[in-house]
RNA sequence: GUGGGUGUAGCUCAACAGGUUAGAGCACUGGGUUGUGGCCCCAGAGGCUGUGGGUUCGAGUCCCAUCACUCACCCCA
């Protein structure tokens, strides 16, 4: 096997690909009900876009991006997430000026140079949604509701919605200070990773899986106690609307997001069966991002679902997926018969009949076996004898009944027969 | 980047404590009377045992290295 796919990048083919198609179709349907419009942005962007939006100091930007110069030396990056590109596109085309266009969705591949493991790949796919132009908490709630409803619709019922508020600039700084002060007191007791985190990204200490660290963190100050009046009001309101639609959730004080642009509402959807990578989706509010990227001051909320992770969670409970079976399998015996069959096949397909045919001139027996493997409903046999008589044999594969059909207008006869069933 | 696990036929797996031409099931190809599928029967094809070294009279089996896959850390969807 000389050339294989790149590490962490997978080929998707039947029968899984059909499942991908339905998942995507369901997402599109549901987006439509909520008024989302699709947006397709390039997979490659200038590196600067991601560096500025996601944050220079984040892991994604520091060590996980596929970055390379193009032939003129411009630094480009394969998108590691969708939000930055979408925000860029909205700004570039001033889409925020169109009153009916505030909700966008995108489905496609993302790239991160990480060590692959269960539920984590270097090329992975996201279903992404972004709502721009409103700072209202009602939107946050609706966005989360979409995600939970979608999961339910595709058969993933047992998930947990975790929410938290990250506050705004005003309340986050005092909180961070207070948290760092607290953590520093116990610095020596933390694991090496956490000791590092205290300085680099103190909020992440909450995620540590080591018992000792968890123990200390339990008593740490909570962001929610530091929220300013506005942020508190916002968060309460988000909760109110979630309650109203019967969307259950847990407030997770430890929930932190790895991208710098989030503020206020942050959420994650956790599912079992995923191993260590247990989030099927996550998102939050990013009111400052447009401005940060040099655009107008436009508030926004968004989220992404990991398609591969959805697949893992669906696991065995995949919605039954029948691969389409041919209506007719054409068997030709001999060169002349094959020429006629070829024409019949194409004519039938023009009439939207699913036709398979034996391209190899093999024995009738082996062609019948192949027709059976395809699960064809009917087989049409055309050999020398039939050709002379100007007929073809039609065999019903379930009843085993067979009779001759005139070759004259045979496509019409067959197409009508198929459509009647 | 750091650890652990695993690499034998297209797939799923065998091969006693190192011992002849590495096996099975499924899948594949052909056949079981001239041109009729599923079940069954027969036959066939398919592997430099991931790769490279080493130990040994002898290595799929033991050792080292390397690569790939996988799980976990880290981080995230």
CSV table of C-alpha atoms (C1' of nucleotides) in Angstrom, one decimal:
chain,number,residue,atom,x,y,z
A,1,UNK,CA,0.0,0.0,0.0
A,2,UNK,CA,2.2,2.8,-1.2
A,3,UNK,CA,0.1,5.9,-0.5
A,4,UNK,CA,-2.3,6.2,2.4
A,5,UNK,CA,-4.5,8.9,3.7
A,6,UNK,CA,-2.9,11.5,6.0
A,7,UNK,CA,-2.8,10.7,9.7
A,8,UNK,CA,-6.1,11.7,11.3
A,9,UNK,CA,-7.9,12.1,8.1
A,10,UNK,CA,-10.4,9.5,7.1
A,11,UNK,CA,-12.3,8.3,4.0
A,12,UNK,CA,-16.0,8.2,4.4
A,13,UNK,CA,-17.9,5.7,2.2
A,14,UNK,CA,-21.0,3.6,2.0
A,15,UNK,CA,-22.8,2.6,4.2
A,16,UNK,CA,-21.6,5.4,6.6
A,17,UNK,CA,-21.7,8.1,4.0
A,18,UNK,CA,-25.5,7.6,3.7
A,19,UNK,CA,-25.8,8.3,7.4
A,20,UNK,CA,-23.7,11.4,7.0
A,21,UNK,CA,-26.1,12.5,4.3
A,22,UNK,CA,-29.2,12.0,6.5
A,23,UNK,CA,-27.6,13.8,9.4
A,24,UNK,CA,-26.8,16.7,7.2
A,25,UNK,CA,-30.2,16.7,5.6
A,26,UNK,CA,-31.9,16.8,9.1
A,27,UNK,CA,-29.7,19.7,10.1
A,28,UNK,CA,-30.7,21.6,7.0
A,29,UNK,CA,-34.3,20.9,7.6
A,30,UNK,CA,-34.2,22.1,11.1
A,31,UNK,CA,-32.1,25.2,10.2
A,32,UNK,CA,-34.7,26.1,7.7
A,33,UNK,CA,-37.5,26.1,10.4
A,34,UNK,CA,-35.4,28.5,12.4
A,35,UNK,CA,-34.6,30.7,9.5
A,36,UNK,CA,-30.9,30.0,9.2
A,37,UNK,CA,-29.3,30.4,5.8
A,38,UNK,CA,-26.3,28.5,4.6
A,39,UNK,CA,-23.0,30.2,4.1
A,40,UNK,CA,-20.1,28.5,2.4
A,41,UNK,CA,-16.8,30.1,3.0
A,42,UNK,CA,-13.3,29.0,1.8
A,43,UNK,CA,-11.5,26.3,3.7
A,44,UNK,CA,-8.3,28.4,3.6
A,45,UNK,CA,-8.0,31.8,5.1
A,46,UNK,CA,-5.2,34.2,5.9
A,47,UNK,CA,-3.5,33.0,9.0
A,48,UNK,CA,-4.0,36.4,10.6
A,49,UNK,CA,-7.7,35.9,10.7
A,50,UNK,CA,-7.5,32.9,13.0
A,51,UNK,CA,-4.7,34.3,15.1
A,52,UNK,CA,-6.6,37.4,15.8
A,53,UNK,CA,-10.0,35.8,16.4
A,54,UNK,CA,-9.2,32.6,18.3
A,55,UNK,CA,-6.4,34.3,20.2
A,56,UNK,CA,-2.7,34.2,19.8
A,57,UNK,CA,-2.1,32.4,23.0
A,58,UNK,CA,-4.6,29.6,22.5
A,59,UNK,CA,-3.5,26.0,21.9
A,60,UNK,CA,-5.3,26.1,18.6
A,61,UNK,CA,-3.2,28.9,17.2
A,62,UNK,CA,0.0,28.0,19.0
A,63,UNK,CA,0.3,24.4,17.9
A,64,UNK,CA,-2.7,23.0,16.1
A,65,UNK,CA,-3.0,24.9,12.9
A,66,UNK,CA,-2.2,23.8,9.4
A,67,UNK,CA,-0.3,26.8,8.3
A,68,UNK,CA,1.8,27.3,5.2
A,69,UNK,CA,2.9,30.0,2.8
A,70,UNK,CA,1.4,30.2,-0.7
A,71,UNK,CA,3.5,30.8,-3.7
A,72,UNK,CA,3.8,34.5,-3.0
A,73,UNK,CA,4.7,33.9,0.6
A,74,UNK,CA,1.3,34.9,2.1
A,75,UNK,CA,0.7,32.8,5.2
A,76,UNK,CA,-2.5,30.7,4.9
A,77,UNK,CA,-4.2,28.4,7.3
A,78,UNK,CA,-6.7,25.6,6.9
A,79,UNK,CA,-9.6,26.7,9.0
A,80,UNK,CA,-9.6,25.1,12.5
A,81,UNK,CA,-13.1,26.3,13.2
A,82,UNK,CA,-15.9,28.0,11.3
A,83,UNK,CA,-16.8,31.1,13.3
A,84,UNK,CA,-13.8,33.3,12.2
A,85,UNK,CA,-14.4,32.7,8.5
A,86,UNK,CA,-18.1,33.4,8.8
A,87,UNK,CA,-17.6,36.6,10.7
A,88,UNK,CA,-15.0,37.6,8.2
A,89,UNK,CA,-17.4,36.9,5.3
A,90,UNK,CA,-20.3,38.8,7.0
A,91,UNK,CA,-18.1,41.8,7.5
A,92,UNK,CA,-16.6,41.7,4.1
A,93,UNK,CA,-20.0,41.7,2.4
A,94,UNK,CA,-21.7,43.8,4.9
A,95,UNK,CA,-24.3,41.2,5.4
A,96,UNK,CA,-25.2,42.7,8.8
A,97,UNK,CA,-27.1,45.4,6.8
A,98,UNK,CA,-29.6,42.9,5.5
A,99,UNK,CA,-32.4,42.7,8.1
A,100,UNK,CA,-33.5,39.2,7.0
A,101,UNK,CA,-30.0,37.8,7.2
A,102,UNK,CA,-29.0,37.3,10.8
A,103,UNK,CA,-28.7,33.6,11.1
A,104,UNK,CA,-26.1,31.5,9.3
A,105,UNK,CA,-25.1,27.9,9.2
A,106,UNK,CA,-22.3,26.0,7.7
A,107,UNK,CA,-21.4,22.3,7.4
A,108,UNK,CA,-17.9,21.2,6.4
A,109,UNK,CA,-14.4,20.1,7.3
A,110,UNK,CA,-12.2,21.7,9.8
A,111,UNK,CA,-8.5,21.0,10.4
A,112,UNK,CA,-6.4,20.8,13.5
A,113,UNK,CA,-3.0,19.3,13.8
A,114,UNK,CA,-3.5,17.2,17.0
A,115,UNK,CA,-2.7,13.7,17.9
A,116,UNK,CA,-5.7,11.7,16.8
A,117,UNK,CA,-7.7,9.7,19.3
A,118,UNK,CA,-11.3,8.6,19.7
A,119,UNK,CA,-13.5,11.4,18.6
A,120,UNK,CA,-10.7,13.6,17.6
A,121,UNK,CA,-9.3,13.8,14.1
A,122,UNK,CA,-7.1,16.2,12.1
A,123,UNK,CA,-9.8,16.7,9.6
A,124,UNK,CA,-13.1,16.7,11.2
A,125,UNK,CA,-16.5,18.0,10.4
A,126,UNK,CA,-18.7,20.5,12.1
A,127,UNK,CA,-22.3,21.6,11.8
A,128,UNK,CA,-22.0,25.2,12.7
A,129,UNK,CA,-24.5,28.0,13.5
A,130,UNK,CA,-24.0,31.7,14.1
A,131,UNK,CA,-26.6,34.3,14.9
A,132,UNK,CA,-25.5,37.9,14.6
A,133,UNK,CA,-26.9,41.2,15.5
A,134,UNK,CA,-28.6,40.6,18.8
A,135,UNK,CA,-27.3,40.7,22.3
A,136,UNK,CA,-30.5,39.4,23.7
A,137,UNK,CA,-30.4,36.4,26.0
A,138,UNK,CA,-33.4,35.0,24.3
A,139,UNK,CA,-31.2,34.3,21.3
A,140,UNK,CA,-28.7,32.4,23.4
A,141,UNK,CA,-31.5,30.2,24.6
A,142,UNK,CA,-32.9,29.7,21.1
A,143,UNK,CA,-29.5,28.7,19.8
A,144,UNK,CA,-29.1,26.1,22.5
A,145,UNK,CA,-32.6,24.9,21.9
A,146,UNK,CA,-31.8,24.3,18.3
A,147,UNK,CA,-28.9,22.1,19.2
A,148,UNK,CA,-30.7,20.1,21.7
A,149,UNK,CA,-33.7,19.7,19.5
A,150,UNK,CA,-31.5,18.6,16.6
A,151,UNK,CA,-29.8,16.0,18.8
A,152,UNK,CA,-33.1,14.6,19.8
A,153,UNK,CA,-34.3,14.5,16.2
A,154,UNK,CA,-31.4,12.4,15.1
A,155,UNK,CA,-31.8,10.0,18.0
A,156,UNK,CA,-29.4,11.3,20.5
A,157,UNK,CA,-31.6,11.9,23.5
A,158,UNK,CA,-29.3,11.3,26.4
A,159,UNK,CA,-27.1,14.4,26.4
A,160,UNK,CA,-26.4,17.0,29.0
A,161,UNK,CA,-26.4,20.7,28.3
A,162,UNK,CA,-23.9,22.5,30.5
A,163,UNK,CA,-24.0,26.2,30.7
A,164,UNK,CA,-22.0,28.9,32.3
A,165,UNK,CA,-21.4,32.6,32.0
A,166,UNK,CA,-17.9,33.9,31.4
A,167,UNK,CA,-19.0,37.5,32.1
A,168,UNK,CA,-17.8,40.5,30.2
A,169,UNK,CA,-14.6,42.5,30.3
A,170,UNK,CA,-15.7,44.3,33.4
A,171,UNK,CA,-16.5,41.3,35.5
A,172,UNK,CA,-13.9,38.9,34.2
A,173,UNK,CA,-10.8,40.8,35.2
A,174,UNK,CA,-11.7,41.0,38.9
A,175,UNK,CA,-12.7,37.4,38.8
A,176,UNK,CA,-9.5,36.3,37.2
A,177,UNK,CA,-7.5,38.2,39.8
A,178,UNK,CA,-9.4,36.7,42.6
A,179,UNK,CA,-9.1,33.2,41.1
A,180,UNK,CA,-5.4,33.5,40.6
A,181,UNK,CA,-4.9,34.8,44.1
A,182,UNK,CA,-6.8,31.7,45.4
A,183,UNK,CA,-4.9,29.3,43.2
A,184,UNK,CA,-1.5,30.8,44.1
A,185,UNK,CA,-2.2,30.0,47.7
A,186,UNK,CA,-2.2,26.3,46.9
A,187,UNK,CA,0.3,26.5,44.1
A,188,UNK,CA,2.6,23.9,45.6
A,189,UNK,CA,-0.2,21.3,45.9
A,190,UNK,CA,-1.2,21.4,42.3
A,191,UNK,CA,0.0,19.0,39.6
A,192,UNK,CA,2.7,20.3,37.2
A,193,UNK,CA,0.2,21.1,34.5
A,194,UNK,CA,-2.0,23.1,36.8
A,195,UNK,CA,0.9,25.0,38.1
A,196,UNK,CA,1.6,26.1,34.6
A,197,UNK,CA,-2.1,26.9,34.0
A,198,UNK,CA,-2.3,29.2,36.9
A,199,UNK,CA,-0.1,31.6,34.9
A,200,UNK,CA,-1.1,30.8,31.4
A,201,UNK,CA,-4.8,30.1,31.6
A,202,UNK,CA,-6.1,29.9,35.1
A,203,UNK,CA,-9.7,29.0,34.2
A,204,UNK,CA,-8.4,25.7,32.7
A,205,UNK,CA,-7.4,24.5,36.2
A,206,UNK,CA,-11.1,23.7,36.6
A,207,UNK,CA,-10.8,21.0,33.9
A,208,UNK,CA,-8.0,19.1,35.6
A,209,UNK,CA,-8.9,15.4,36.2
A,210,UNK,CA,-6.5,14.9,39.0
A,211,UNK,CA,-8.3,14.4,42.3
A,212,UNK,CA,-6.0,16.7,44.4
A,213,UNK,CA,-6.5,19.6,42.0
A,214,UNK,CA,-10.3,19.0,41.8
A,215,UNK,CA,-10.4,19.1,45.6
A,216,UNK,CA,-8.7,22.5,45.8
A,217,UNK,CA,-10.7,23.9,43.0
A,218,UNK,CA,-14.0,23.0,44.7
A,219,UNK,CA,-13.6,25.9,47.0
A,220,UNK,CA,-12.3,28.3,44.5
A,221,UNK,CA,-14.2,31.5,43.7
A,222,UNK,CA,-16.8,31.2,41.0
A,223,UNK,CA,-17.3,33.4,38.1
A,224,UNK,CA,-21.0,33.7,38.7
A,225,UNK,CA,-20.3,35.4,42.0
A,226,UNK,CA,-18.4,38.1,40.2
A,227,UNK,CA,-20.9,38.8,37.4
A,228,UNK,CA,-21.8,42.5,37.0
A,229,UNK,CA,-25.4,43.5,37.0
A,230,UNK,CA,-25.9,43.3,33.3
A,231,UNK,CA,-24.2,39.9,32.9
A,232,UNK,CA,-26.1,38.5,35.9
A,233,UNK,CA,-29.4,39.7,34.3
A,234,UNK,CA,-28.4,38.2,31.0
A,235,UNK,CA,-27.6,34.8,32.5
A,236,UNK,CA,-30.8,34.7,34.5
A,237,UNK,CA,-32.7,35.5,31.4
A,238,UNK,CA,-31.0,32.8,29.4
A,239,UNK,CA,-32.0,30.3,32.1
A,240,UNK,CA,-35.5,31.6,32.1
A,241,UNK,CA,-36.0,30.9,28.4
A,242,UNK,CA,-34.3,27.5,28.6
A,243,UNK,CA,-36.7,26.6,31.4
A,244,UNK,CA,-39.6,27.9,29.4
A,245,UNK,CA,-39.0,25.5,26.4
A,246,UNK,CA,-38.3,22.7,28.8
A,247,UNK,CA,-34.7,22.5,27.9
A,248,UNK,CA,-32.9,21.0,30.9
A,249,UNK,CA,-29.4,22.0,31.7
A,250,UNK,CA,-26.9,22.1,34.5
A,251,UNK,CA,-24.9,25.2,35.5
A,252,UNK,CA,-21.3,24.2,35.3
A,253,UNK,CA,-19.1,26.7,37.1
A,254,UNK,CA,-16.0,25.0,35.7
A,255,UNK,CA,-17.1,25.3,32.1
A,256,UNK,CA,-14.5,27.3,30.2
A,257,UNK,CA,-14.0,27.7,26.5
A,258,UNK,CA,-10.7,27.4,24.7
A,259,UNK,CA,-11.2,30.2,22.3
A,260,UNK,CA,-10.5,33.8,23.5
A,261,UNK,CA,-13.5,35.4,21.8
A,262,UNK,CA,-16.2,34.1,24.1
A,263,UNK,CA,-18.0,36.2,26.6
A,264,UNK,CA,-21.1,35.8,28.7
A,265,UNK,CA,-22.9,32.6,27.8
A,266,UNK,CA,-20.8,29.5,27.2
A,267,UNK,CA,-22.2,26.1,26.8
A,268,UNK,CA,-21.2,22.5,26.0
A,269,UNK,CA,-23.2,19.4,25.2
A,270,UNK,CA,-21.8,16.3,26.7
A,271,UNK,CA,-22.6,12.8,25.6
A,272,UNK,CA,-21.6,9.4,26.9
A,273,UNK,CA,-19.8,6.8,24.8
A,274,UNK,CA,-17.3,9.2,23.5
A,275,UNK,CA,-14.4,8.4,25.7
A,276,UNK,CA,-12.3,11.3,26.7
A,277,UNK,CA,-13.6,13.6,24.0
A,278,UNK,CA,-17.0,13.8,25.5
A,279,UNK,CA,-18.4,17.0,24.0
A,280,UNK,CA,-20.5,16.6,20.9
A,281,UNK,CA,-20.9,20.3,20.7
A,282,UNK,CA,-20.1,23.6,22.2
A,283,UNK,CA,-20.4,27.3,21.7
A,284,UNK,CA,-21.3,30.6,23.2
A,285,UNK,CA,-21.6,34.3,22.8
A,286,UNK,CA,-18.9,36.5,21.2
A,287,UNK,CA,-20.0,40.0,21.4
A,288,UNK,CA,-16.6,41.5,20.9
A,289,UNK,CA,-15.3,39.5,17.9
A,290,UNK,CA,-16.6,41.8,15.1
A,291,UNK,CA,-15.0,44.8,16.6
A,292,UNK,CA,-11.8,42.9,17.4
A,293,UNK,CA,-11.5,42.1,13.7
A,294,UNK,CA,-11.9,45.7,12.8
A,295,UNK,CA,-15.6,45.7,12.0
A,296,UNK,CA,-18.6,47.3,13.6
A,297,UNK,CA,-19.8,46.5,17.1
A,298,UNK,CA,-22.0,43.5,16.4
A,299,UNK,CA,-23.0,41.0,19.1
A,300,UNK,CA,-23.3,37.4,18.2
A,301,UNK,CA,-23.8,33.8,19.5
A,302,UNK,CA,-22.9,30.5,17.9
A,303,UNK,CA,-22.0,26.9,18.3
A,304,UNK,CA,-20.6,23.9,16.5
A,305,UNK,CA,-21.4,20.2,16.7
A,306,UNK,CA,-18.8,17.6,15.8
A,307,UNK,CA,-20.2,15.3,13.2
A,308,UNK,CA,-17.8,12.4,13.8
A,309,UNK,CA,-18.7,12.6,17.5
A,310,UNK,CA,-22.4,12.4,16.6
A,311,UNK,CA,-21.7,9.3,14.6
A,312,UNK,CA,-19.9,7.7,17.5
A,313,UNK,CA,-22.7,8.5,19.9
A,314,UNK,CA,-25.3,7.1,17.4
A,315,UNK,CA,-23.1,4.0,17.3
A,316,UNK,CA,-25.3,0.9,17.1
A,317,UNK,CA,-28.5,2.9,17.2
A,318,UNK,CA,-27.9,4.2,13.7
A,319,UNK,CA,-31.2,4.8,12.1
A,320,UNK,CA,-31.7,1.9,9.8
A,321,UNK,CA,-30.1,2.6,6.5
A,322,UNK,CA,-31.1,0.7,3.5
A,323,UNK,CA,-28.8,1.0,0.5
A,324,UNK,CA,-30.9,1.5,-2.6
A,325,UNK,CA,-31.5,-1.7,-4.5
A,326,UNK,CA,-31.7,-1.8,-8.3
A,327,UNK,CA,-35.1,-2.0,-9.9
A,328,UNK,CA,-33.7,-3.9,-12.8
A,329,UNK,CA,-30.5,-5.8,-13.4
A,330,UNK,CA,-29.8,-6.3,-17.1
A,331,UNK,CA,-28.0,-9.4,-18.2
A,332,UNK,CA,-26.5,-9.7,-21.6
A,333,UNK,CA,-25.3,-12.9,-23.2
A,334,UNK,CA,-23.0,-12.2,-26.1
A,335,UNK,CA,-21.6,-9.1,-27.7
A,336,UNK,CA,-24.7,-8.1,-29.7
A,337,UNK,CA,-27.0,-8.5,-26.8
A,338,UNK,CA,-24.7,-6.3,-24.7
A,339,UNK,CA,-24.9,-3.5,-27.2
A,340,UNK,CA,-28.7,-3.6,-27.0
A,341,UNK,CA,-28.6,-3.8,-23.2
A,342,UNK,CA,-26.4,-0.8,-22.9
A,343,UNK,CA,-28.9,1.3,-24.8
A,344,UNK,CA,-31.8,0.0,-22.8
A,345,UNK,CA,-30.0,0.7,-19.6
A,346,UNK,CA,-29.3,4.3,-20.4
A,347,UNK,CA,-32.9,4.8,-21.7
A,348,UNK,CA,-34.3,3.4,-18.5
A,349,UNK,CA,-32.0,5.6,-16.4
A,350,UNK,CA,-33.3,8.6,-18.3
A,351,UNK,CA,-36.7,7.6,-17.0
A,352,UNK,CA,-35.2,7.6,-13.4
A,353,UNK,CA,-35.2,3.8,-13.1
A,354,UNK,CA,-32.3,2.4,-11.1
A,355,UNK,CA,-30.6,0.0,-13.4
A,356,UNK,CA,-27.5,-2.1,-12.9
A,357,UNK,CA,-26.1,-4.3,-15.6
A,358,UNK,CA,-23.4,-6.8,-16.0
A,359,UNK,CA,-20.5,-5.1,-17.8
A,360,UNK,CA,-18.5,-8.3,-18.1
A,361,UNK,CA,-19.7,-10.9,-20.5
A,362,UNK,CA,-19.9,-13.7,-18.0
A,363,UNK,CA,-22.0,-16.9,-17.7
A,364,UNK,CA,-25.7,-16.5,-17.0
A,365,UNK,CA,-25.2,-18.2,-13.7
A,366,UNK,CA,-22.5,-15.8,-12.5
A,367,UNK,CA,-24.5,-12.8,-13.7
A,368,UNK,CA,-27.6,-14.1,-11.9
A,369,UNK,CA,-25.5,-14.4,-8.7
A,370,UNK,CA,-24.4,-10.8,-9.1
A,371,UNK,CA,-27.9,-9.6,-9.7
A,372,UNK,CA,-29.0,-11.4,-6.5
A,373,UNK,CA,-26.2,-9.8,-4.5
A,374,UNK,CA,-27.4,-6.4,-5.6
A,375,UNK,CA,-30.8,-7.4,-4.5
A,376,UNK,CA,-32.4,-6.5,-7.8
A,377,UNK,CA,-36.2,-6.8,-8.0
A,378,UNK,CA,-36.2,-7.8,-11.6
A,379,UNK,CA,-33.7,-9.2,-14.0
A,380,UNK,CA,-33.9,-8.7,-17.7
A,381,UNK,CA,-32.1,-11.4,-19.7
A,382,UNK,CA,-31.1,-10.8,-23.3
A,383,UNK,CA,-29.3,-13.5,-25.2
A,384,UNK,CA,-28.9,-14.6,-28.8
A,385,UNK,CA,-32.2,-16.5,-28.8
A,386,UNK,CA,-34.2,-13.5,-27.6
A,387,UNK,CA,-32.4,-11.1,-29.9
A,388,UNK,CA,-33.5,-13.2,-32.9
A,389,UNK,CA,-37.1,-13.3,-31.6
A,390,UNK,CA,-37.0,-9.6,-30.8
A,391,UNK,CA,-37.8,-10.1,-27.1
A,392,UNK,CA,-36.2,-10.1,-23.7
A,393,UNK,CA,-36.9,-12.3,-20.7
A,394,UNK,CA,-38.2,-10.5,-17.6
A,395,UNK,CA,-37.7,-12.4,-14.3
A,396,UNK,CA,-39.3,-11.3,-11.1
A,397,UNK,CA,-36.6,-12.2,-8.5
A,398,UNK,CA,-39.0,-12.7,-5.6
A,399,UNK,CA,-41.7,-14.7,-7.3
A,400,UNK,CA,-39.4,-16.3,-9.8
A,401,UNK,CA,-42.0,-15.7,-12.5
A,402,UNK,CA,-40.6,-14.9,-15.9
A,403,UNK,CA,-42.0,-14.1,-19.3
A,404,UNK,CA,-41.0,-12.5,-22.5
A,405,UNK,CA,-41.3,-8.9,-23.4
A,406,UNK,CA,-41.1,-7.4,-26.8
A,407,UNK,CA,-37.9,-5.4,-27.3
A,408,UNK,CA,-40.0,-2.9,-29.1
A,409,UNK,CA,-40.6,-0.1,-26.6
A,410,UNK,CA,-39.2,-2.2,-23.8
A,411,UNK,CA,-38.0,0.8,-21.8
A,412,UNK,CA,-41.5,2.2,-21.6
A,413,UNK,CA,-43.0,-1.2,-20.6
A,414,UNK,CA,-40.4,-1.7,-17.9
A,415,UNK,CA,-40.5,1.9,-16.6
A,416,UNK,CA,-44.3,1.7,-16.2
A,417,UNK,CA,-44.1,-1.6,-14.5
A,418,UNK,CA,-41.6,-0.4,-12.0
A,419,UNK,CA,-43.4,2.8,-11.3
A,420,UNK,CA,-46.6,0.9,-10.5
A,421,UNK,CA,-45.0,-0.9,-7.6
B,1,G,C1',5.0,16.7,22.0
B,2,U,C1',4.6,12.5,26.1
B,3,G,C1',2.9,7.6,27.6
B,4,G,C1',0.2,2.6,27.0
B,5,G,C1',-1.9,-1.2,23.6
B,6,U,C1',-2.0,-3.6,18.8
B,7,G,C1',0.1,-4.9,13.8
B,8,U,C1',-0.9,-12.5,10.3
B,9,A,C1',-5.4,-13.1,3.4
B,10,G,C1',-10.1,-7.8,1.3
B,11,C,C1',-12.7,-8.5,6.5
B,12,U,C1',-12.9,-11.1,11.5
B,13,C,C1',-9.5,-14.1,13.8
B,14,A,C1',-6.2,-19.1,14.5
B,15,A,C1',-1.1,-21.1,14.7
B,16,C,C1',0.8,-25.8,22.0
B,17,A,C1',6.3,-23.4,25.9
B,18,G,C1',10.2,-20.6,19.2
B,19,G,C1',10.1,-26.5,15.1
B,20,U,C1',8.2,-28.9,8.3
B,21,U,C1',4.9,-26.3,2.4
B,22,A,C1',1.2,-20.0,8.0
B,23,G,C1',-4.7,-22.1,8.7
B,24,A,C1',-10.3,-21.2,9.3
B,25,G,C1',-14.9,-18.5,8.6
B,26,C,C1',-17.0,-14.6,5.6
B,27,A,C1',-16.0,-12.3,1.0
B,28,C,C1',-14.0,-13.3,-4.1
B,29,U,C1',-13.5,-16.5,-8.9
B,30,G,C1',-15.0,-20.9,-11.5
B,31,G,C1',-17.9,-25.3,-11.6
B,32,G,C1',-22.1,-28.9,-9.9
B,33,U,C1',-24.5,-31.1,-17.9
B,34,U,C1',-25.7,-26.9,-23.3
B,35,G,C1',-28.7,-20.1,-20.9
B,36,U,C1',-31.3,-19.0,-14.6
B,37,G,C1',-29.9,-16.3,-8.3
B,38,G,C1',-30.3,-17.2,-2.7
B,39,C,C1',-29.2,-22.8,0.6
B,40,C,C1',-25.9,-26.8,-0.3
B,41,C,C1',-21.5,-29.4,-2.5
B,42,C,C1',-16.7,-29.3,-5.2
B,43,A,C1',-12.5,-26.6,-6.8
B,44,G,C1',-9.5,-22.2,-7.2
B,45,A,C1',-7.2,-17.7,-6.3
B,46,G,C1',-5.4,-14.6,-2.5
B,47,G,C1',-0.1,-13.5,2.8
B,48,C,C1',8.2,-11.6,1.6
B,49,U,C1',3.2,-12.6,9.1
B,50,G,C1',3.8,-3.7,8.8
B,51,U,C1',9.3,-2.6,7.6
B,52,G,C1',14.6,-3.2,8.9
B,53,G,C1',18.1,-5.4,11.9
B,54,G,C1',19.6,-9.0,15.9
B,55,U,C1',19.5,-13.8,18.9
B,56,U,C1',19.1,-19.1,17.3
B,57,C,C1',20.5,-25.1,13.9
B,58,G,C1',15.6,-22.9,13.2
B,59,A,C1',11.6,-16.7,14.3
B,60,G,C1',4.6,-15.2,12.9
B,61,U,C1',6.3,-16.5,17.9
B,62,C,C1',12.1,-13.8,21.6
B,63,C,C1',15.1,-8.8,21.5
B,64,C,C1',16.1,-3.8,19.4
B,65,A,C1',14.7,0.0,16.0
B,66,U,C1',11.3,2.1,12.8
B,67,C,C1',6.5,3.0,10.7
B,68,A,C1',1.3,2.6,11.0
B,69,C,C1',-3.2,2.1,13.7
B,70,U,C1',-5.4,2.8,18.4
B,71,C,C1',-6.4,4.6,23.4
B,72,A,C1',-5.0,8.2,27.0
B,73,C,C1',-2.4,12.9,28.6
B,74,C,C1',-2.7,17.9,26.5
B,75,C,C1',-6.6,20.5,24.1
B,76,C,C1',-11.2,20.6,21.9
B,77,A,C1',-16.2,19.6,18.1
